[in-house]
Amino acid sequence: MEILVCVKRVPTVGGRITVTEDGQEIDTRMSGFSISPHEECAVEEAVQLTERLGGTVSVLTLGPEAAVEQLRDALALGAGRAVLLETDGREFGPIATAAAIAAEVRAHPYDLVLLGNEAADTGDYQVGVRLAHELGWPVATGIKNLTVSSSSDGVVARREYRGAEEAYSLTLPAVITVKEGINLPRYPSLPGRLRAKRAAVERSEPAWAAEGLRKESLRVPASAKHQATVLGHGADAVPDLVRVLDEWGILS
């Protein structure tokens, strides 16, 4: 079974987000980079499928040369081939991204393309669906359980929606977007890291294309401010403390 997993280089979440002075980009000088948890699960799912059924896992990203780091992380987890669709730093929109990935898919006999359900930075949910439309393949999104038929000619993809489980039967080839929780990604082994460090990365340079949208500026939403009030010191604070506890209904 030949599986392609698409990942994206994104700033590591958890830190303080700032934008550049011109308001056009996120300032990543103090950020690390990674792939999203959804995409980590997509890599793990592909590796598990090929461990059971045979085949190979290719991992692809569209981004700058620095994105090779994320490809090597995926190689260390068990992927066997890495492809960088190298850009000049300009952000590709979802239409151009899907078109660039589709060109790679058409050039290789993939049975299944896996993506994270959404990118960790933009959260636009579009590329998987647009890729399937571009290829004319069936697609299922938001998947948390994936079963491949014994003949490897179809899959059953399951997801949760409003408290119920939905199941979709798809013929292969197909595009599937998975969510965090479909599996527990493994930690890369030392031999895996060494192999990934030496592995060759295939490269191509897709052409950037405008999509009719123009970025005006980015802004960081105002965060909630927390304020502490000193009620007093020592015994002098007791009356105010009792009043506050009574207002909260603790004394009633």
C-alpha positions as a printed NumPy array, in Angstrom:
array([[  0.   ,   0.   ,   0.   ],
       [  1.444,   3.347,  -1.025],
       [  0.496,   6.178,   1.349],
       [  1.287,   9.888,   1.138],
       [  1.041,  12.024,   4.277],
       [  0.924,  15.809,   3.929],
       [  2.28 ,  17.931,   6.788],
       [  2.905,  21.637,   7.326],
       [  5.627,  23.545,   9.151],
       [  3.9  ,  25.709,  11.782],
       [  5.077,  27.707,  14.821],
       [  5.031,  25.702,  18.018],
       [  1.913,  26.533,  20.025],
       [  1.957,  27.497,  23.668],
       [  4.161,  30.575,  23.528],
       [  3.223,  34.221,  23.251],
       [  2.237,  35.186,  19.713],
       [  3.462,  38.479,  18.264],
       [  3.324,  39.911,  14.758],
       [  5.978,  41.735,  12.775],
       [  6.035,  45.555,  12.734],
       [  4.408,  45.708,   9.307],
       [  1.524,  43.529,  10.555],
       [  1.95 ,  41.037,   7.719],
       [  3.508,  37.999,   9.391],
       [  3.761,  36.198,  12.721],
       [  7.104,  36.976,  14.347],
       [  8.714,  33.56 ,  14.691],
       [ 12.178,  34.638,  15.817],
       [ 11.524,  33.292,  19.308],
       [  9.374,  30.332,  18.217],
       [ 10.174,  26.725,  17.537],
       [  8.496,  24.861,  14.691],
       [  6.675,  21.578,  14.445],
       [  3.757,  19.904,  12.709],
       [  0.292,  19.848,  14.239],
       [ -0.909,  16.995,  16.501],
       [ -3.42 ,  16.006,  13.787],
       [ -0.576,  15.556,  11.303],
       [  1.556,  13.606,  13.784],
       [ -1.362,  11.194,  14.081],
       [ -1.647,  11.025,  10.284],
       [  2.014,   9.962,  10.037],
       [  1.541,   7.372,  12.789],
       [ -1.609,   6.007,  11.137],
       [  0.186,   5.616,   7.81 ],
       [  3.129,   3.832,   9.44 ],
       [  0.808,   1.464,  11.302],
       [ -1.118,   0.645,   8.112],
       [  2.039,  -0.237,   6.193],
       [  3.361,  -2.275,   9.122],
       [  0.221,  -4.422,   8.886],
       [ -0.356,  -4.43 ,   5.136],
       [  3.068,  -3.725,   3.629],
       [  3.948,  -0.816,   1.397],
       [  5.684,   2.513,   1.92 ],
       [  4.94 ,   5.872,   3.512],
       [  5.947,   9.115,   1.814],
       [  5.707,  12.426,   3.647],
       [  5.326,  15.752,   1.862],
       [  5.381,  19.386,   2.859],
       [  5.058,  22.639,   0.971],
       [  7.255,  25.339,   2.422],
       [ 10.746,  26.851,   2.641],
       [ 14.002,  24.921,   2.844],
       [ 13.767,  25.025,   6.647],
       [ 10.718,  22.737,   6.451],
       [ 13.098,  19.833,   5.781],
       [ 13.373,  19.671,   9.587],
       [  9.719,  18.616,   9.849],
       [ 10.155,  16.064,   7.059],
       [ 13.059,  14.488,   8.928],
       [ 10.937,  14.343,  12.077],
       [  8.373,  12.32 ,  10.103],
       [ 11.093,  10.096,   8.638],
       [ 12.293,   9.369,  12.177],
       [  8.779,   8.132,  13.011],
       [  8.865,   5.55 ,  10.218],
       [  8.143,   7.278,   6.902],
       [ 10.427,   6.055,   4.147],
       [ 10.456,   8.907,   1.622],
       [ 10.356,  12.702,   1.951],
       [  9.263,  15.299,  -0.604],
       [  9.733,  19.065,  -0.24 ],
       [  7.662,  21.304,  -2.487],
       [  9.98 ,  24.246,  -1.975],
       [  8.598,  27.785,  -1.937],
       [ 10.298,  31.175,  -1.974],
       [  8.725,  32.135,   1.344],
       [  5.408,  33.388,   0.006],
       [  2.332,  31.836,   1.581],
       [  0.416,  29.514,  -0.723],
       [ -3.355,  29.656,  -0.407],
       [ -5.424,  26.466,  -0.102],
       [ -6.215,  26.324,  -3.829],
       [ -2.56 ,  26.608,  -4.869],
       [ -1.5  ,  24.211,  -2.111],
       [ -3.975,  21.57 ,  -3.238],
       [ -2.878,  21.98 ,  -6.871],
       [  0.795,  21.555,  -5.948],
       [  0.087,  18.41 ,  -3.924],
       [ -2.13 ,  17.025,  -6.701],
       [  0.765,  17.272,  -9.148],
       [  2.889,  15.096,  -6.846],
       [  0.04 ,  12.605,  -6.369],
       [ -0.511,  12.253, -10.125],
       [  3.173,  11.464, -10.598],
       [  3.105,   8.485,  -8.194],
       [  0.759,   5.506,  -7.697],
       [ -0.53 ,   6.414,  -4.239],
       [ -3.415,   4.399,  -2.826],
       [ -4.186,   6.763,   0.025],
       [ -3.408,  10.381,   0.93 ],
       [ -3.639,  11.346,   4.605],
       [ -3.71 ,  14.878,   5.999],
       [ -4.35 ,  16.437,   9.371],
       [ -7.928,  17.626,   9.691],
       [ -6.787,  21.248,   9.753],
       [ -3.57 ,  23.237,   9.841],
       [ -2.498,  24.286,  13.328],
       [ -1.822,  27.887,  12.256],
       [ -4.611,  28.816,   9.824],
       [ -7.201,  26.193,  10.774],
       [ -8.877,  26.541,   7.383],
       [ -9.901,  22.875,   6.866],
       [ -9.706,  23.302,   3.085],
       [ -6.699,  21.548,   1.574],
       [ -7.871,  17.945,   1.999],
       [-11.25 ,  18.613,   0.392],
       [ -9.753,  20.73 ,  -2.399],
       [ -7.114,  18.065,  -3.077],
       [ -9.758,  15.36 ,  -3.43 ],
       [-11.786,  17.587,  -5.767],
       [ -8.691,  18.291,  -7.858],
       [ -7.955,  14.564,  -8.169],
       [-11.571,  13.412,  -8.496],
       [-11.083,  11.066,  -5.513],
       [-13.507,  10.32 ,  -2.654],
       [-12.781,  12.113,   0.614],
       [-13.723,  11.806,   4.285],
       [-12.805,  14.399,   6.921],
       [-12.51 ,  14.541,  10.695],
       [-11.759,  10.815,  10.909],
       [-10.863,   9.118,  14.218],
       [-10.893,   5.473,  13.107],
       [ -9.684,   3.968,   9.84 ],
       [ -9.993,   0.361,   8.662],
       [ -8.553,  -0.892,   5.37 ],
       [-10.214,  -3.903,   3.724],
       [ -8.282,  -7.157,   3.536],
       [ -7.977,  -6.745,  -0.233],
       [ -6.682,  -3.177,   0.24 ],
       [ -9.162,  -1.814,  -2.286],
       [-11.32 ,   0.173,   0.132],
       [-11.467,   1.796,   3.555],
       [-14.069,   2.377,   6.222],
       [-13.576,   5.777,   7.861],
       [-15.385,   6.638,  11.078],
       [-15.896,   9.934,  12.859],
       [-17.93 ,  11.342,  15.72 ],
       [-20.565,  13.98 ,  15.05 ],
       [-22.95 ,  15.401,  17.644],
       [-22.613,  12.371,  19.884],
       [-23.129,   9.808,  17.124],
       [-20.651,   7.774,  15.081],
       [-20.707,   8.116,  11.317],
       [-19.068,   5.496,   9.068],
       [-18.106,   6.025,   5.432],
       [-17.037,   3.325,   2.964],
       [-14.644,   4.661,   0.343],
       [-12.969,   2.967,  -2.58 ],
       [ -9.266,   3.531,  -3.058],
       [ -7.528,   5.738,  -4.021],
       [ -8.953,   8.234,  -1.548],
       [ -8.123,  11.282,   0.555],
       [ -8.648,  11.124,   4.33 ],
       [ -8.147,  13.884,   6.906],
       [ -7.635,  12.595,  10.453],
       [ -8.011,  14.136,  13.88 ],
       [ -5.818,  13.923,  16.945],
       [ -6.827,  10.88 ,  18.981],
       [ -7.057,   8.402,  16.112],
       [ -3.903,   6.88 ,  17.622],
       [ -1.034,   7.623,  19.992],
       [  2.038,   8.698,  17.995],
       [  5.23 ,   6.876,  18.873],
       [  8.436,   8.521,  19.987],
       [ 11.204,   8.394,  17.374],
       [ 13.94 ,   5.877,  18.128],
       [ 17.638,   6.698,  17.982],
       [ 18.156,   4.502,  14.869],
       [ 15.141,   6.252,  13.331],
       [ 16.642,   9.672,  13.977],
       [ 19.997,   8.626,  12.516],
       [ 18.313,   7.196,   9.444],
       [ 16.241,  10.351,   9.001],
       [ 19.32 ,  12.548,   9.282],
       [ 21.005,  10.715,   6.398],
       [ 17.94 ,  10.333,   4.194],
       [ 17.698,  12.177,   0.894],
       [ 14.843,  14.654,   0.428],
       [ 13.287,  14.949,  -3.013],
       [ 12.599,  18.516,  -4.124],
       [ 10.515,  20.385,  -6.647],
       [  9.462,  24.03 ,  -6.93 ],
       [  5.759,  24.55 ,  -7.65 ],
       [  4.78 ,  27.916,  -9.09 ],
       [  3.096,  30.367,  -6.742],
       [ -0.322,  31.56 ,  -7.862],
       [ -2.494,  34.365,  -6.541],
       [ -5.965,  33.37 ,  -5.377],
       [ -7.805,  36.693,  -5.373],
       [ -7.389,  37.319,  -1.653],
       [ -5.222,  40.069,  -0.216],
       [ -3.888,  40.173,   3.311],
       [ -4.433,  43.557,   4.924],
       [ -2.816,  42.9  ,   8.287],
       [ -2.617,  40.506,  11.221],
       [ -3.442,  41.35 ,  14.802],
       [ -3.288,  39.471,  18.062],
       [ -6.687,  39.46 ,  19.824],
       [ -6.77 ,  41.242,  23.157],
       [ -6.273,  38.786,  25.982],
       [ -8.221,  38.786,  29.221],
       [ -6.597,  40.896,  31.901],
       [ -6.47 ,  39.661,  35.477],
       [ -6.369,  42.114,  38.344],
       [ -5.68 ,  41.374,  41.991],
       [ -7.133,  43.5  ,  44.794],
       [ -5.417,  43.7  ,  48.154],
       [ -8.106,  43.697,  50.834],
       [ -5.777,  44.705,  53.613],
       [ -3.113,  43.353,  55.886],
       [ -3.462,  41.067,  58.865],
       [ -6.587,  41.38 ,  61.017],
       [ -7.601,  44.606,  59.248],
       [ -8.465,  42.565,  56.137],
       [-10.96 ,  40.283,  57.917],
       [-14.12 ,  42.466,  57.483],
       [-13.491,  42.87 ,  53.729],
       [-12.709,  39.155,  53.404],
       [-16.003,  38.239,  55.091],
       [-17.862,  40.667,  52.793],
       [-16.309,  39.119,  49.651],
       [-17.055,  35.567,  50.802],
       [-20.646,  36.585,  51.497],
       [-20.965,  38.143,  48.014],
       [-19.764,  34.864,  46.494],
       [-22.386,  32.972,  48.466],
       [-19.862,  30.927,  50.389],
       [-21.166,  31.951,  53.801],
       [-24.867,  31.465,  53.012]])
